[in-house]
Amino acid sequence: MALPQQAGEPDAHHAVAPHQHDTSLGHHDDSHTGGHGTSVPRRGQYRSHDLIFTTIARDALVGARGSFPSEARAWATRHGPGVVLQRRLAQADRVSLAPLSPLHETPRRAGFAHLAFERAGPRTVVRTALAHSPLRLLTPRNHGHAAWAYTSSFGGGLVDGDHLSLQVDVAPGAAAWVSSQGANRVYRSPSGCRSDVSARVGEDALLAWVPDPTACFTGARYSQTLAFQLAPGASLVLADLITSGRSASGERWAFSHYASTLRVHVGERALVDERWLLDPTHGTLPERLGRFEAMATLLLVGPALATVREALHARITALPVTSRALLIPSSSPLGTQGLLVRAAAMSVEELVRTTRDWLSFLPALLGDDPWARRV
């Protein structure tokens, strides 16, 4: 899940995450009046060393009348963030500085959501869809017997200090598809941010957990935990993709830390318990990951997927592997209960296309095609 530009501020919002302080104009409130000489301007906050001071948004600066007080101009120039602010001050004729506000730590957001699915006759319905900001849930209707849900977050991604938690319950005999409304974007986060997903899948139930890829931007520190508890006879389809970030902008594997923990239990037995760690401590990530721009983990578990697993494993192992292949996959059976597939690709588009091809059996299991509505 890039950020929309603020209206009237095309040069000050490049790659600035919501709720973070930077040397560009922050979010504005909409409280202002339109009287002559009595307007209350919208304000944004800047950080300069140990100071936060407020400045006036462009619409309050440009076209104002009178003369800007020399003392205020000197103070703002001495403490301001540089060229952008000075240029705006130079455009102003008369404004008044807002009072200083105290320095605050980066806001922390703790979002929680709960999804519960149950069988109602021939169909699965959403029994619970509860979300606390910044998380939100969408539950669109479809033509199949399975229920669909999509996760999203206000602000367009994760920022410093965020901790999001999602609990998913799939009752016996139910079938659910859970995805995301867009890529999971993780912005610069010196203190780190994380998300935790915990799911319980009942007997003879199916859960397809297939979110869009995660994209960690420069300076991001992100950790996630995916924990699935399957009852005997339950089935799970999981896809977890990570990309190099904003490679078109030169941000290629430029994040500071990425850790992903995956745990899957079937009954009392641990089927998968692993941890991915991508960290530049032992060498830069672009050097270590070479030409690859994205990686994927796919997991198929349960009796409903037995035939699919066998066919997919045979298909992947039959592929020739060349030194300059656009995509390199591997497939590992997990006894008689599951299949673990890994893939690394030279482009995000190639990886997404291939993983969807490998999961092309899902529409038949769900009764409708969740990708058919995606553009």
Coordinates of C-alpha atoms in Angstrom, one line a residue:
M1 CA 0.0 0.0 0.0
A2 CA 3.3 6.7 -3.5
L3 CA 1.8 9.5 -1.5
P4 CA -0.6 12.0 -3.1
Q5 CA 0.8 15.5 -3.4
Q6 CA -0.7 18.3 -1.3
A7 CA -2.6 20.7 -3.5
G8 CA -0.5 23.7 -4.4
E9 CA 2.7 22.1 -3.1
P10 CA 4.3 20.3 -6.1
D11 CA 7.9 20.9 -5.0
A12 CA 7.8 20.0 -1.4
H13 CA 6.3 16.6 -1.0
H14 CA 8.6 14.3 -2.8
A15 CA 8.9 10.9 -1.0
V16 CA 7.8 12.2 2.4
A17 CA 5.9 9.7 4.4
P18 CA 2.8 10.8 6.4
H19 CA 3.3 11.6 10.0
Q20 CA 7.0 12.1 9.6
H21 CA 8.9 15.4 10.1
D22 CA 11.2 16.4 7.3
T23 CA 12.7 19.5 5.8
S24 CA 9.7 19.9 3.5
L25 CA 6.3 21.2 4.1
G26 CA 4.2 18.9 6.4
H27 CA 0.5 18.2 6.3
H28 CA -1.9 21.2 6.5
D29 CA -5.1 21.4 8.3
D30 CA -8.0 23.0 6.5
S31 CA -9.0 25.6 9.2
H32 CA -8.8 29.1 7.6
T33 CA -11.3 31.9 7.1
G34 CA -11.7 34.0 4.1
G35 CA -12.1 37.6 5.5
H36 CA -9.9 40.5 4.3
G37 CA -6.9 40.8 6.5
T38 CA -8.2 38.3 9.1
S39 CA -7.5 35.0 7.5
V40 CA -6.0 32.2 9.7
P41 CA -3.5 30.6 7.4
R42 CA -2.9 26.8 7.2
R43 CA 0.3 25.7 8.8
G44 CA 2.9 23.1 8.2
Q45 CA 5.7 22.0 10.6
Y46 CA 9.4 21.9 9.9
R47 CA 12.2 20.3 12.0
S48 CA 15.4 22.2 12.2
H49 CA 17.9 20.7 14.7
D50 CA 15.9 20.8 18.0
L51 CA 13.2 23.2 16.9
I52 CA 9.9 22.8 15.3
F53 CA 8.5 26.1 13.9
T54 CA 5.4 26.7 11.8
T55 CA 5.4 28.4 8.5
I56 CA 2.6 29.7 6.4
A57 CA 1.4 27.6 3.4
R58 CA 1.9 28.9 -0.1
D59 CA -1.6 30.2 -0.5
A60 CA -1.1 32.5 2.5
L61 CA 2.3 33.7 1.2
V62 CA 1.9 34.3 -2.5
G63 CA 0.0 37.4 -3.3
A64 CA -0.1 38.8 0.2
R65 CA 0.2 42.6 0.6
G66 CA 2.4 44.9 2.7
S67 CA 5.9 44.1 3.8
F68 CA 7.2 41.0 5.7
P69 CA 8.7 42.0 9.0
S70 CA 12.5 42.1 8.8
E71 CA 12.9 40.5 12.2
A72 CA 10.7 37.5 11.3
R73 CA 12.5 37.2 7.9
A74 CA 15.9 37.1 9.6
W75 CA 14.7 34.5 12.2
A76 CA 13.1 32.2 9.6
T77 CA 16.2 32.5 7.4
R78 CA 18.5 31.7 10.3
H79 CA 16.5 28.7 11.5
G80 CA 14.7 27.6 8.4
P81 CA 15.3 24.5 6.3
G82 CA 16.9 26.4 3.4
V83 CA 16.1 27.3 -0.2
V84 CA 12.5 26.2 -0.3
L85 CA 11.4 28.3 2.7
Q86 CA 13.6 31.3 1.7
R87 CA 12.1 31.4 -1.8
R88 CA 8.6 31.4 -0.3
L89 CA 9.5 34.2 2.2
A90 CA 11.0 36.2 -0.7
Q91 CA 7.6 36.0 -2.5
A92 CA 5.7 37.3 0.6
D93 CA 4.9 40.9 1.3
R94 CA 3.1 40.6 4.6
V95 CA 2.4 37.6 6.8
S96 CA 2.6 36.8 10.5
L97 CA 4.5 33.9 12.0
A98 CA 2.5 31.4 14.0
P99 CA 3.7 30.6 17.5
L100 CA 6.2 27.9 18.1
S101 CA 4.8 24.5 19.0
P102 CA 6.7 22.1 21.3
L103 CA 8.8 19.3 19.9
H104 CA 7.1 15.9 19.8
E105 CA 8.3 12.5 19.1
T106 CA 7.3 10.8 15.9
P107 CA 3.6 9.8 16.3
R108 CA 3.0 6.1 16.9
R109 CA 0.0 4.3 15.4
A110 CA -1.3 1.0 16.7
G111 CA -3.9 -0.4 14.4
F112 CA -5.9 -3.6 15.1
A113 CA -8.3 -5.5 12.8
H114 CA -10.3 -8.7 13.2
L115 CA -11.8 -10.7 10.3
A116 CA -14.1 -13.7 10.9
F117 CA -15.6 -15.9 8.3
E118 CA -18.2 -18.6 8.7
R119 CA -20.3 -21.0 6.5
A120 CA -24.0 -20.0 5.9
G121 CA -25.6 -22.6 3.7
P122 CA -23.7 -23.0 0.5
R123 CA -21.7 -19.8 0.9
T124 CA -19.2 -18.2 3.3
V125 CA -20.1 -14.9 4.9
V126 CA -18.1 -12.3 6.7
R127 CA -19.2 -12.6 10.3
T128 CA -16.9 -9.9 11.7
A129 CA -15.0 -7.1 10.0
L130 CA -13.7 -4.8 12.7
A131 CA -10.8 -2.3 12.2
H132 CA -9.2 0.4 14.2
S133 CA -7.4 3.3 12.4
P134 CA -5.0 3.3 10.6
L135 CA -6.2 -0.2 9.4
R136 CA -9.3 -0.6 7.4
L137 CA -11.1 -3.5 5.8
L138 CA -13.1 -3.9 2.6
T139 CA -15.5 -6.8 2.0
P140 CA -16.7 -6.7 -1.6
R141 CA -19.3 -9.1 -2.8
N142 CA -18.5 -11.7 -5.4
H143 CA -20.2 -14.4 -7.4
G144 CA -18.5 -17.4 -5.8
H145 CA -19.1 -19.4 -2.6
A146 CA -16.1 -17.9 -0.8
A147 CA -16.0 -14.6 1.0
W148 CA -13.4 -11.9 0.1
A149 CA -11.7 -9.3 2.2
Y150 CA -9.1 -6.6 1.5
T151 CA -6.9 -4.8 3.9
S152 CA -5.7 -1.2 3.6
S153 CA -4.4 1.6 5.8
F154 CA -5.0 5.3 6.0
G155 CA -2.0 7.3 4.8
G156 CA -0.9 4.9 2.1
G157 CA 1.6 2.8 4.0
L158 CA 3.5 2.2 7.2
V159 CA 5.5 5.0 8.8
D160 CA 7.9 5.2 11.8
G161 CA 6.4 3.6 14.9
D162 CA 3.5 1.9 13.3
H163 CA 2.4 -1.5 14.7
L164 CA -0.5 -3.2 12.9
S165 CA -2.2 -6.4 14.0
L166 CA -4.7 -8.5 12.1
Q167 CA -6.6 -11.5 13.5
V168 CA -8.3 -13.8 11.0
D169 CA -10.7 -16.7 11.9
V170 CA -12.1 -19.1 9.3
A171 CA -14.7 -21.3 10.8
P172 CA -15.0 -25.0 9.8
G173 CA -16.1 -25.5 6.2
A174 CA -15.7 -21.9 5.3
A175 CA -13.6 -20.5 2.4
A176 CA -12.0 -17.0 2.5
W177 CA -9.8 -14.9 0.3
V178 CA -7.8 -12.2 2.0
S179 CA -5.7 -9.7 0.0
S180 CA -4.6 -6.1 0.1
Q181 CA -6.0 -3.0 -1.7
G182 CA -2.5 -2.2 -3.0
A183 CA 1.2 -2.7 -2.3
N184 CA 2.3 -2.6 1.3
R185 CA 4.6 0.5 1.3
V186 CA 7.0 1.0 4.1
Y187 CA 8.5 4.5 4.5
R188 CA 11.6 5.7 6.3
S189 CA 11.3 4.4 9.9
P190 CA 14.4 4.9 12.1
S191 CA 12.6 3.4 15.1
G192 CA 11.1 0.6 13.0
C193 CA 7.5 -0.5 12.3
R194 CA 5.9 -3.9 12.1
S195 CA 2.8 -5.9 11.3
D196 CA 1.5 -9.1 12.8
V197 CA -1.0 -11.5 11.2
S198 CA -2.5 -14.4 13.2
A199 CA -4.9 -16.7 11.5
R200 CA -6.9 -19.8 12.7
V201 CA -8.4 -22.0 10.0
G202 CA -11.0 -24.6 11.0
E203 CA -11.5 -28.1 9.9
D204 CA -12.2 -28.5 6.2
A205 CA -11.9 -24.7 5.7
L206 CA -9.7 -22.8 3.2
L207 CA -7.8 -19.6 3.6
A208 CA -6.1 -17.9 0.7
W209 CA -3.7 -15.2 2.1
V210 CA -2.5 -13.4 -1.1
P211 CA -1.6 -9.7 -0.4
D212 CA 0.1 -7.5 -2.9
P213 CA 3.9 -7.2 -2.6
T214 CA 5.7 -5.3 0.2
A215 CA 7.9 -2.4 -0.9
C216 CA 10.4 -1.0 1.6
F217 CA 11.7 2.4 0.8
T218 CA 15.1 4.0 1.7
G219 CA 15.7 4.0 5.5
A220 CA 12.8 1.6 6.2
R221 CA 13.0 -0.8 9.1
Y222 CA 10.2 -3.3 8.9
S223 CA 9.3 -6.6 10.6
Q224 CA 6.4 -8.9 10.0
T225 CA 5.1 -12.1 11.6
L226 CA 2.7 -14.4 9.8
A227 CA 1.3 -17.2 12.1
F228 CA -1.2 -19.7 10.9
Q229 CA -2.9 -22.4 13.0
L230 CA -4.6 -25.0 10.9
A231 CA -7.0 -27.6 12.2
P232 CA -6.8 -31.1 10.8
G233 CA -8.3 -31.1 7.3
A234 CA -7.8 -27.3 6.8
S235 CA -6.0 -25.8 3.8
L236 CA -3.9 -22.7 3.3
V237 CA -2.6 -20.8 0.3
L238 CA -0.1 -18.2 1.1
A239 CA 1.9 -15.8 -1.1
D240 CA 4.4 -13.3 0.3
L241 CA 6.3 -11.1 -2.1
I242 CA 8.9 -8.4 -1.4
T243 CA 10.3 -5.9 -4.0
S244 CA 13.5 -3.8 -4.1
G245 CA 11.6 -0.6 -3.5
R246 CA 11.4 2.4 -5.7
S247 CA 14.0 1.2 -8.2
A248 CA 12.8 3.7 -10.8
S249 CA 13.9 6.5 -8.4
G250 CA 17.2 4.9 -7.7
E251 CA 16.1 3.3 -4.4
R252 CA 17.1 -0.3 -5.0
W253 CA 17.3 -2.5 -1.9
A254 CA 17.9 0.7 0.0
F255 CA 16.0 -0.1 3.2
S256 CA 17.8 -0.5 6.5
H257 CA 16.1 -3.8 7.8
Y258 CA 13.6 -6.3 6.7
A259 CA 12.6 -9.4 8.8
S260 CA 9.8 -11.8 8.1
T261 CA 8.8 -14.7 10.3
L262 CA 6.5 -17.4 9.0
R263 CA 5.0 -20.1 11.3
V264 CA 2.5 -22.7 10.3
H265 CA 1.1 -25.3 12.6
V266 CA -1.2 -28.2 11.6
G267 CA -2.8 -29.4 14.8
E268 CA -0.1 -29.6 17.4
R269 CA 2.7 -30.1 14.8
A270 CA 4.9 -27.3 13.4
L271 CA 5.0 -27.6 9.7
V272 CA 6.9 -24.3 8.9
D273 CA 9.0 -22.2 11.3
E274 CA 11.4 -19.9 9.5
R275 CA 12.7 -16.3 9.4
W276 CA 13.9 -14.2 6.6
L277 CA 16.4 -11.4 7.3
L278 CA 17.6 -8.8 4.8
D279 CA 20.0 -6.4 6.5
P280 CA 23.0 -4.5 5.1
T281 CA 25.1 -5.3 8.2
H282 CA 27.0 -8.0 6.4
G283 CA 27.3 -6.3 3.0
T284 CA 25.1 -4.0 0.9
L285 CA 21.9 -5.6 -0.2
P286 CA 22.3 -4.5 -3.9
E287 CA 25.6 -6.4 -4.1
R288 CA 24.2 -9.5 -2.3
L289 CA 20.9 -9.7 -4.3
G290 CA 22.5 -9.0 -7.6
R291 CA 20.2 -8.5 -10.6
F292 CA 17.0 -9.6 -8.8
E293 CA 14.3 -7.0 -8.1
A294 CA 11.8 -9.1 -6.2
M295 CA 11.4 -12.4 -4.3
A296 CA 8.5 -14.6 -3.5
T297 CA 7.4 -17.3 -1.0
L298 CA 4.5 -19.5 -1.9
L299 CA 3.0 -22.1 0.5
L300 CA 0.3 -24.6 -0.3
V301 CA -0.9 -26.8 2.7
G302 CA -3.8 -29.1 3.2
P303 CA -5.9 -31.8 1.5
A304 CA -7.8 -29.5 -0.8
L305 CA -4.5 -28.7 -2.5
A306 CA -3.0 -32.2 -2.8
T307 CA -3.5 -32.5 -6.6
V308 CA -2.5 -28.9 -7.2
R309 CA 0.7 -29.3 -5.2
E310 CA 1.8 -32.3 -7.1
A311 CA 1.2 -30.7 -10.5
L312 CA 3.0 -27.4 -9.5
H313 CA 6.0 -29.2 -8.1
A314 CA 6.4 -31.2 -11.3
R315 CA 6.0 -28.1 -13.4
I316 CA 8.7 -26.1 -11.5
T317 CA 11.2 -28.9 -11.2
A318 CA 11.0 -29.4 -15.0
L319 CA 11.9 -25.8 -15.8
P320 CA 15.5 -25.3 -17.1
V321 CA 17.6 -23.0 -15.0
T322 CA 20.1 -20.8 -16.8
S323 CA 22.5 -18.3 -15.4
R324 CA 20.7 -15.3 -16.9
A325 CA 17.1 -16.4 -16.4
L326 CA 14.6 -13.7 -15.8
L327 CA 13.1 -15.8 -12.9
I328 CA 14.7 -18.6 -10.9
P329 CA 12.2 -20.8 -8.9
S330 CA 12.6 -23.7 -6.5
S331 CA 10.1 -26.1 -5.1
S332 CA 10.3 -28.2 -1.9
P333 CA 7.6 -30.7 -0.7
L334 CA 6.8 -30.6 3.0
G335 CA 6.2 -34.2 3.5
T336 CA 2.7 -35.1 2.3
Q337 CA 1.1 -32.0 3.7
G338 CA 2.5 -29.1 1.9
L339 CA 4.7 -27.5 -0.8
L340 CA 7.0 -24.5 -0.3
V341 CA 8.0 -22.5 -3.5
R342 CA 10.6 -19.8 -3.7
A343 CA 11.3 -17.5 -6.6
A344 CA 13.6 -14.6 -7.4
A345 CA 12.9 -12.4 -10.5
M346 CA 14.6 -9.6 -12.4
S347 CA 11.4 -7.6 -12.5
V348 CA 8.4 -7.2 -10.1
E349 CA 6.0 -7.5 -13.0
E350 CA 7.5 -10.9 -14.1
L351 CA 7.3 -12.2 -10.5
V352 CA 3.7 -11.1 -10.0
R353 CA 2.6 -12.5 -13.4
T354 CA 4.3 -15.9 -12.7
T355 CA 2.9 -16.3 -9.1
R356 CA -0.6 -15.5 -10.4
D357 CA 0.0 -18.2 -13.1
W358 CA 1.1 -20.7 -10.4
L359 CA -2.1 -19.8 -8.4
S360 CA -4.4 -20.0 -11.4
F361 CA -6.3 -22.8 -9.6
L362 CA -7.7 -20.4 -7.0
P363 CA -10.7 -19.1 -9.0
A364 CA -12.1 -22.7 -9.2
L365 CA -11.6 -23.2 -5.5
L366 CA -13.2 -19.8 -4.6
G367 CA -16.0 -19.9 -7.2
D368 CA -14.9 -16.5 -8.7
D369 CA -11.7 -14.8 -9.9
P370 CA -10.4 -12.2 -7.5
W371 CA -7.8 -11.0 -10.1
A372 CA -10.4 -10.4 -12.9
R373 CA -11.4 -7.1 -11.3
R374 CA -7.9 -5.8 -10.8
V375 CA -6.6 -3.3 -13.3

